[in-house]
PDB file of C-alpha atoms in Angstrom:
ATOM      1  CA  MET A   1       0.002  -0.048  -0.065  1.00  0.00           C
ATOM      2  CA  ALA A   2       1.600   3.265  -0.671  1.00  0.00           C
ATOM      3  CA  LEU A   3       1.903   5.938   1.624  1.00  0.00           C
ATOM      4  CA  GLU A   4      -0.616   9.264   1.230  1.00  0.00           C
ATOM      5  CA  HIS A   5       1.685  12.089  -0.537  1.00  0.00           C
ATOM      6  CA  LYS A   6       1.352  15.141   1.937  1.00  0.00           C
ATOM      7  CA  VAL A   7       4.549  17.274   0.194  1.00  0.00           C
ATOM      8  CA  ARG A   8       3.794  20.227  -1.763  1.00  0.00           C
ATOM      9  CA  GLY A   9       7.146  20.384  -3.584  1.00  0.00           C
ATOM     10  CA  VAL A  10      10.812  22.079  -2.360  1.00  0.00           C
ATOM     11  CA  ASP A  11      10.270  24.797   0.017  1.00  0.00           C
ATOM     12  CA  HIS A  12      13.840  25.560  -0.495  1.00  0.00           C
ATOM     13  CA  ALA A  13      17.240  23.903  -1.645  1.00  0.00           C
ATOM     14  CA  ALA A  14      19.979  25.999   0.060  1.00  0.00           C
ATOM     15  CA  PHE A  15      23.541  26.406  -0.358  1.00  0.00           C
ATOM     16  CA  PRO A  16      27.108  28.038   0.933  1.00  0.00           C
ATOM     17  CA  THR A  17      28.744  30.780  -0.875  1.00  0.00           C
ATOM     18  CA  PHE A  18      31.998  32.444  -0.652  1.00  0.00           C
ATOM     19  CA  ASP A  19      30.222  34.967  -3.720  1.00  0.00           C
ATOM     20  CA  PRO A  20      27.481  36.573  -2.723  1.00  0.00           C
ATOM     21  CA  ALA A  21      27.599  39.392  -5.091  1.00  0.00           C
ATOM     22  CA  GLY A  22      27.864  37.390  -8.029  1.00  0.00           C
ATOM     23  CA  THR A  23      25.238  35.264  -6.743  1.00  0.00           C
ATOM     24  CA  VAL A  24      22.860  37.960  -6.576  1.00  0.00           C
ATOM     25  CA  ARG A  25      24.076  39.030 -10.287  1.00  0.00           C
ATOM     26  CA  PHE A  26      23.051  35.593 -11.529  1.00  0.00           C
ATOM     27  CA  TYR A  27      19.940  34.725  -9.807  1.00  0.00           C
ATOM     28  CA  ARG A  28      18.826  38.045  -9.925  1.00  0.00           C
ATOM     29  CA  ASP A  29      19.950  40.381 -12.350  1.00  0.00           C
ATOM     30  CA  VAL A  30      20.867  37.654 -15.136  1.00  0.00           C
ATOM     31  CA  LEU A  31      18.065  35.066 -14.480  1.00  0.00           C
ATOM     32  CA  GLY A  32      15.707  37.572 -13.462  1.00  0.00           C
ATOM     33  CA  PHE A  33      14.803  35.274  -9.918  1.00  0.00           C
ATOM     34  CA  PRO A  34      13.544  37.596  -6.906  1.00  0.00           C
ATOM     35  CA  VAL A  35      15.130  38.145  -3.823  1.00  0.00           C
ATOM     36  CA  VAL A  36      12.232  36.934  -1.346  1.00  0.00           C
ATOM     37  CA  HIS A  37      13.382  36.460   2.271  1.00  0.00           C
ATOM     38  CA  SER A  38      16.580  37.457   3.999  1.00  0.00           C
ATOM     39  CA  ILE A  39      17.765  35.991   7.365  1.00  0.00           C
ATOM     40  CA  CYS A  40      20.544  38.395   9.097  1.00  0.00           C
ATOM     41  CA  ALA A  41      22.206  36.233  12.066  1.00  0.00           C
ATOM     42  CA  ALA A  42      24.576  37.498  14.429  1.00  0.00           C
ATOM     43  CA  GLY A  43      25.293  35.301  17.296  1.00  0.00           C
ATOM     44  CA  TRP A  44      23.609  32.006  16.255  1.00  0.00           C
ATOM     45  CA  GLY A  45      24.891  28.615  17.403  1.00  0.00           C
ATOM     46  CA  PRO A  46      28.142  28.006  19.082  1.00  0.00           C
ATOM     47  CA  GLU A  47      30.505  30.482  20.185  1.00  0.00           C
ATOM     48  CA  ASN A  48      32.643  29.908  16.738  1.00  0.00           C
ATOM     49  CA  HIS A  49      29.692  30.127  14.700  1.00  0.00           C
ATOM     50  CA  PRO A  50      30.441  32.848  12.608  1.00  0.00           C
ATOM     51  CA  ASP A  51      27.719  36.032  11.881  1.00  0.00           C
ATOM     52  CA  PHE A  52      25.952  35.092   8.597  1.00  0.00           C
ATOM     53  CA  ILE A  53      22.862  35.948   6.099  1.00  0.00           C
ATOM     54  CA  HIS A  54      20.908  33.745   4.674  1.00  0.00           C
ATOM     55  CA  PHE A  55      18.931  34.956   1.434  1.00  0.00           C
ATOM     56  CA  PHE A  56      16.312  33.383  -0.854  1.00  0.00           C
ATOM     57  CA  PHE A  57      15.527  33.833  -4.551  1.00  0.00           C
ATOM     58  CA  ASP A  58      12.300  32.654  -6.042  1.00  0.00           C
ATOM     59  CA  ILE A  59      12.392  30.098  -8.330  1.00  0.00           C
ATOM     60  CA  GLY A  60       8.441  29.883  -9.358  1.00  0.00           C
ATOM     61  CA  ASN A  61       5.858  27.483  -8.012  1.00  0.00           C
ATOM     62  CA  ASP A  62       6.489  28.853  -4.311  1.00  0.00           C
ATOM     63  CA  ASP A  63       9.947  27.274  -4.697  1.00  0.00           C
ATOM     64  CA  ARG A  64      13.163  28.979  -3.935  1.00  0.00           C
ATOM     65  CA  ILE A  65      16.754  28.635  -4.033  1.00  0.00           C
ATOM     66  CA  ALA A  66      18.820  29.864  -0.706  1.00  0.00           C
ATOM     67  CA  PHE A  67      22.781  30.790   0.028  1.00  0.00           C
ATOM     68  CA  PHE A  68      24.478  30.770   3.202  1.00  0.00           C
ATOM     69  CA  TYR A  69      27.357  33.665   3.402  1.00  0.00           C
ATOM     70  CA  TYR A  70      29.544  33.108   6.592  1.00  0.00           C
ATOM     71  CA  PHE A  71      31.328  36.509   7.447  1.00  0.00           C
ATOM     72  CA  GLY A  72      34.755  35.795   7.387  1.00  0.00           C
ATOM     73  CA  LEU A  73      35.020  32.385   6.457  1.00  0.00           C
ATOM     74  CA  GLU A  74      37.082  31.290   3.652  1.00  0.00           C
ATOM     75  CA  PRO A  75      37.125  28.834   1.066  1.00  0.00           C
ATOM     76  CA  GLN A  76      37.212  25.424   2.603  1.00  0.00           C
ATOM     77  CA  HIS A  77      39.059  23.449  -0.224  1.00  0.00           C
ATOM     78  CA  ALA A  78      41.946  24.074  -2.809  1.00  0.00           C
ATOM     79  CA  HIS A  79      40.569  21.335  -5.645  1.00  0.00           C
ATOM     80  CA  GLU A  80      39.572  23.421  -8.770  1.00  0.00           C
ATOM     81  CA  ARG A  81      36.959  20.421  -9.934  1.00  0.00           C
ATOM     82  CA  GLY A  82      33.529  21.142  -8.220  1.00  0.00           C
ATOM     83  CA  ASP A  83      32.080  23.416  -5.956  1.00  0.00           C
ATOM     84  CA  VAL A  84      32.405  25.592  -3.286  1.00  0.00           C
ATOM     85  CA  TYR A  85      30.767  22.793  -1.486  1.00  0.00           C
ATOM     86  CA  ALA A  86      32.827  19.958  -2.426  1.00  0.00           C
ATOM     87  CA  GLY A  87      36.039  19.891  -4.170  1.00  0.00           C
ATOM     88  CA  PHE A  88      37.484  16.772  -6.552  1.00  0.00           C
ATOM     89  CA  GLY A  89      40.598  16.096  -7.363  1.00  0.00           C
ATOM     90  CA  PRO A  90      41.923  14.899 -10.865  1.00  0.00           C
ATOM     91  CA  GLU A  91      41.641  11.203 -10.251  1.00  0.00           C
ATOM     92  CA  VAL A  92      37.438  11.681  -9.893  1.00  0.00           C
ATOM     93  CA  PRO A  93      35.750  11.153 -13.427  1.00  0.00           C
ATOM     94  CA  GLU A  94      34.555  14.429 -14.783  1.00  0.00           C
ATOM     95  CA  PHE A  95      30.705  12.157 -14.905  1.00  0.00           C
ATOM     96  CA  PHE A  96      30.822  12.016 -11.220  1.00  0.00           C
ATOM     97  CA  VAL A  97      31.741  15.776 -10.716  1.00  0.00           C
ATOM     98  CA  ARG A  98      28.621  16.874 -13.018  1.00  0.00           C
ATOM     99  CA  SER A  99      26.064  14.689 -11.714  1.00  0.00           C
ATOM    100  CA  ARG A 100      25.337  16.789  -8.784  1.00  0.00           C
ATOM    101  CA  HIS A 101      22.721  20.038 -10.047  1.00  0.00           C
ATOM    102  CA  LEU A 102      19.946  21.950  -9.513  1.00  0.00           C
ATOM    103  CA  ALA A 103      17.298  21.280 -12.391  1.00  0.00           C
ATOM    104  CA  ILE A 104      14.572  24.217 -13.035  1.00  0.00           C
ATOM    105  CA  HIS A 105      11.509  23.557 -14.901  1.00  0.00           C
ATOM    106  CA  VAL A 106      10.313  25.768 -17.583  1.00  0.00           C
ATOM    107  CA  ASP A 107       7.106  25.597 -19.659  1.00  0.00           C
ATOM    108  CA  ASP A 108       7.971  25.139 -23.331  1.00  0.00           C
ATOM    109  CA  GLN A 109      11.327  25.691 -25.979  1.00  0.00           C
ATOM    110  CA  ASP A 110      10.438  29.283 -25.518  1.00  0.00           C
ATOM    111  CA  ASP A 111      10.820  29.898 -22.261  1.00  0.00           C
ATOM    112  CA  LEU A 112      13.833  27.681 -22.514  1.00  0.00           C
ATOM    113  CA  LEU A 113      15.538  29.605 -25.155  1.00  0.00           C
ATOM    114  CA  GLU A 114      14.833  32.932 -22.882  1.00  0.00           C
ATOM    115  CA  TYR A 115      16.856  31.885 -20.215  1.00  0.00           C
ATOM    116  CA  ARG A 116      19.619  30.705 -23.073  1.00  0.00           C
ATOM    117  CA  ARG A 117      19.720  34.095 -24.783  1.00  0.00           C
ATOM    118  CA  ARG A 118      19.773  35.744 -20.743  1.00  0.00           C
ATOM    119  CA  LEU A 119      22.620  33.143 -19.489  1.00  0.00           C
ATOM    120  CA  ASP A 120      24.585  33.838 -23.003  1.00  0.00           C
ATOM    121  CA  ASP A 121      24.703  37.836 -22.634  1.00  0.00           C
ATOM    122  CA  SER A 122      26.345  37.137 -19.106  1.00  0.00           C
ATOM    123  CA  GLN A 123      29.525  35.732 -18.232  1.00  0.00           C
ATOM    124  CA  TRP A 124      27.984  32.284 -17.329  1.00  0.00           C
ATOM    125  CA  PRO A 125      26.899  31.415 -20.947  1.00  0.00           C
ATOM    126  CA  VAL A 126      25.352  28.108 -21.623  1.00  0.00           C
ATOM    127  CA  GLU A 127      27.830  25.453 -21.267  1.00  0.00           C
ATOM    128  CA  MET A 128      25.652  22.289 -23.148  1.00  0.00           C
ATOM    129  CA  GLN A 129      21.795  22.172 -24.351  1.00  0.00           C
ATOM    130  CA  ILE A 130      20.939  18.062 -25.311  1.00  0.00           C
ATOM    131  CA  GLN A 131      17.492  16.926 -25.523  1.00  0.00           C
ATOM    132  CA  HIS A 132      17.677  13.162 -23.685  1.00  0.00           C
ATOM    133  CA  GLU A 133      14.490  11.044 -23.685  1.00  0.00           C
ATOM    134  CA  THR A 134      11.589  13.053 -22.776  1.00  0.00           C
ATOM    135  CA  ILE A 135      13.336  16.613 -22.171  1.00  0.00           C
ATOM    136  CA  GLU A 136      15.131  19.233 -23.507  1.00  0.00           C
ATOM    137  CA  SER A 137      17.706  20.953 -21.359  1.00  0.00           C
ATOM    138  CA  ILE A 138      20.783  23.979 -21.342  1.00  0.00           C
ATOM    139  CA  TYR A 139      23.266  23.767 -18.768  1.00  0.00           C
ATOM    140  CA  THR A 140      25.828  26.545 -16.855  1.00  0.00           C
ATOM    141  CA  HIS A 141      27.710  26.563 -13.805  1.00  0.00           C
ATOM    142  CA  ASP A 142      26.694  29.757 -11.294  1.00  0.00           C
ATOM    143  CA  PRO A 143      28.955  31.471  -9.480  1.00  0.00           C
ATOM    144  CA  ASN A 144      30.035  29.256  -6.780  1.00  0.00           C
ATOM    145  CA  GLY A 145      30.510  26.544  -9.137  1.00  0.00           C
ATOM    146  CA  TYR A 146      26.828  24.751  -8.968  1.00  0.00           C
ATOM    147  CA  MET A 147      25.892  23.218 -11.729  1.00  0.00           C
ATOM    148  CA  VAL A 148      22.636  24.559 -13.001  1.00  0.00           C
ATOM    149  CA  GLU A 149      19.728  22.999 -15.559  1.00  0.00           C
ATOM    150  CA  PHE A 150      17.255  24.445 -16.974  1.00  0.00           C
ATOM    151  CA  THR A 151      15.003  22.101 -18.444  1.00  0.00           C
ATOM    152  CA  ARG A 152      11.281  21.593 -20.461  1.00  0.00           C
ATOM    153  CA  ALA A 153       9.130  19.105 -21.279  1.00  0.00           C
ATOM    154  CA  MET A 154       9.463  17.624 -25.192  1.00  0.00           C
ATOM    155  CA  ARG A 155       6.187  15.344 -24.441  1.00  0.00           C
ATOM    156  CA  PRO A 156       3.771  14.607 -21.317  1.00  0.00           C
ATOM    157  CA  VAL A 157       5.409  10.973 -19.478  1.00  0.00           C
ATOM    158  CA  THR A 158       2.977   8.004 -19.815  1.00  0.00           C
ATOM    159  CA  PRO A 159       1.348   6.298 -17.112  1.00  0.00           C
ATOM    160  CA  GLN A 160       3.307   3.159 -18.790  1.00  0.00           C
ATOM    161  CA  GLU A 161       6.828   4.884 -18.248  1.00  0.00           C
ATOM    162  CA  ASP A 162       5.946   5.312 -14.767  1.00  0.00           C
ATOM    163  CA  LEU A 163       5.040   1.427 -14.524  1.00  0.00           C
ATOM    164  CA  ASP A 164       8.594   1.316 -16.176  1.00  0.00           C
ATOM    165  CA  ALA A 165      10.364   3.247 -13.731  1.00  0.00           C
ATOM    166  CA  ASN A 166       8.864   1.590 -10.699  1.00  0.00           C
ATOM    167  CA  LEU A 167       9.860  -1.842 -12.260  1.00  0.00           C
ATOM    168  CA  THR A 168      13.495  -0.603 -12.568  1.00  0.00           C
ATOM    169  CA  ILE A 169      13.655   0.686  -9.239  1.00  0.00           C
ATOM    170  CA  ASP A 170      12.839  -2.818  -7.786  1.00  0.00           C
ATOM    171  CA  ALA A 171      15.144  -4.365  -9.974  1.00  0.00           C
ATOM    172  CA  LEU A 172      17.961  -1.872  -9.394  1.00  0.00           C
ATOM    173  CA  LEU A 173      16.911  -2.346  -5.487  1.00  0.00           C
ATOM    174  CA  ASP A 174      16.975  -6.568  -5.659  1.00  0.00           C
ATOM    175  CA  VAL A 175      20.776  -6.505  -7.804  1.00  0.00           C
ATOM    176  CA  VAL A 176      22.330  -3.914  -5.228  1.00  0.00           C
ATOM    177  CA  SER A 177      21.523  -5.834  -2.492  1.00  0.00           C
ATOM    178  CA  ALA A 178      23.333  -8.969  -4.108  1.00  0.00           C
ATOM    179  CA  PRO A 179      27.473  -8.836  -4.634  1.00  0.00           C
ATOM    180  CA  GLU A 180      28.870  -7.244  -7.735  1.00  0.00           C
ATOM    181  CA  PRO A 181      25.866  -5.277  -9.184  1.00  0.00           C
ATOM    182  CA  THR A 182      26.087  -4.817 -12.927  1.00  0.00           C
ATOM    183  CA  PHE A 183      23.617  -2.804 -15.418  1.00  0.00           C
ATOM    184  CA  GLY A 184      23.037  -6.420 -17.354  1.00  0.00           C
ATOM    185  CA  LYS A 185      21.976  -8.100 -13.829  1.00  0.00           C
ATOM    186  CA  LEU A 186      19.674  -4.988 -13.766  1.00  0.00           C
ATOM    187  CA  LEU A 187      18.114  -5.683 -17.287  1.00  0.00           C
ATOM    188  CA  ALA A 188      17.983  -9.346 -16.737  1.00  0.00           C
ATOM    189  CA  ARG A 189      16.228  -8.933 -12.797  1.00  0.00           C
ATOM    190  CA  LYS A 190      13.848  -6.656 -14.869  1.00  0.00           C
ATOM    191  CA  ALA A 191      13.026  -9.058 -17.327  1.00  0.00           C
ATOM    192  CA  GLU A 192      11.935 -11.333 -14.451  1.00  0.00           C
ATOM    193  CA  LEU A 193       9.812  -8.955 -12.487  1.00  0.00           C
ATOM    194  CA  ILE A 194       8.021  -8.502 -15.805  1.00  0.00           C
ATOM    195  CA  VAL A 195       7.349 -11.841 -16.569  1.00  0.00           C
ATOM    196  CA  ASP A 196       6.407 -12.087 -12.754  1.00  0.00           C
ATOM    197  CA  ARG A 197       3.802  -9.434 -12.942  1.00  0.00           C
ATOM    198  CA  ALA A 198       2.041  -9.992 -15.986  1.00  0.00           C
ATOM    199  CA  ALA A 199      -0.769 -11.713 -15.220  1.00  0.00           C
ATOM    200  CA  ALA A 200      -1.114  -9.313 -12.912  1.00  0.00           C
ATOM    201  CA  TRP A 201      -1.329  -6.602 -14.884  1.00  0.00           C
ATOM    202  CA  ASP A 202      -3.521  -8.245 -17.389  1.00  0.00           C
ATOM    203  CA  GLU A 203      -6.155  -8.962 -14.680  1.00  0.00           C
ATOM    204  CA  ALA A 204      -6.236  -5.496 -13.974  1.00  0.00           C
ATOM    205  CA  GLN A 205      -7.184  -4.280 -17.422  1.00  0.00           C
ATOM    206  CA  VAL A 206     -10.424  -6.855 -17.514  1.00  0.00           C
TER     207      VAL A 206
END
């Protein structure tokens, strides 16, 4: 039995910044996300906790992206790859470095291209524009090194694709619970689950 869904999206996602001026230029002045809230915090936390400001941008649908700027705190790592939160050495594959990102939804291709125009006219131009499966996306990095994606749906996701996604996850959980998981084992287990569940699906259609 599925648990009742009680949440209503993202209130905010929060990140540290060492460049508040660049962050405001990127999100407010280039992308057009208004500042909607800020918290000026002095003396919070233990004695060694620095004073900080926590500020929020509206990214639509009552969702927000927020940043912490800690006064007097120096950058925490020296790796050139990654972002202000996590740095990576040359031994870490690029695909892993790029895997952590924030994706922001837009309604259609016109809106996607408008954000491409705003970014390309700024010091943070679009680095990639890709169509993959059901979406088209553009990517850049903000002043803090965080990867930001703007994405639009090329078509609706079907109920059959939702069913397939759940099959895939069930197969994945089975495979990673056993030694040496591989993509091939995932596909094999998914095929087994399809066979096991086919009769129940047929009955549900009657």
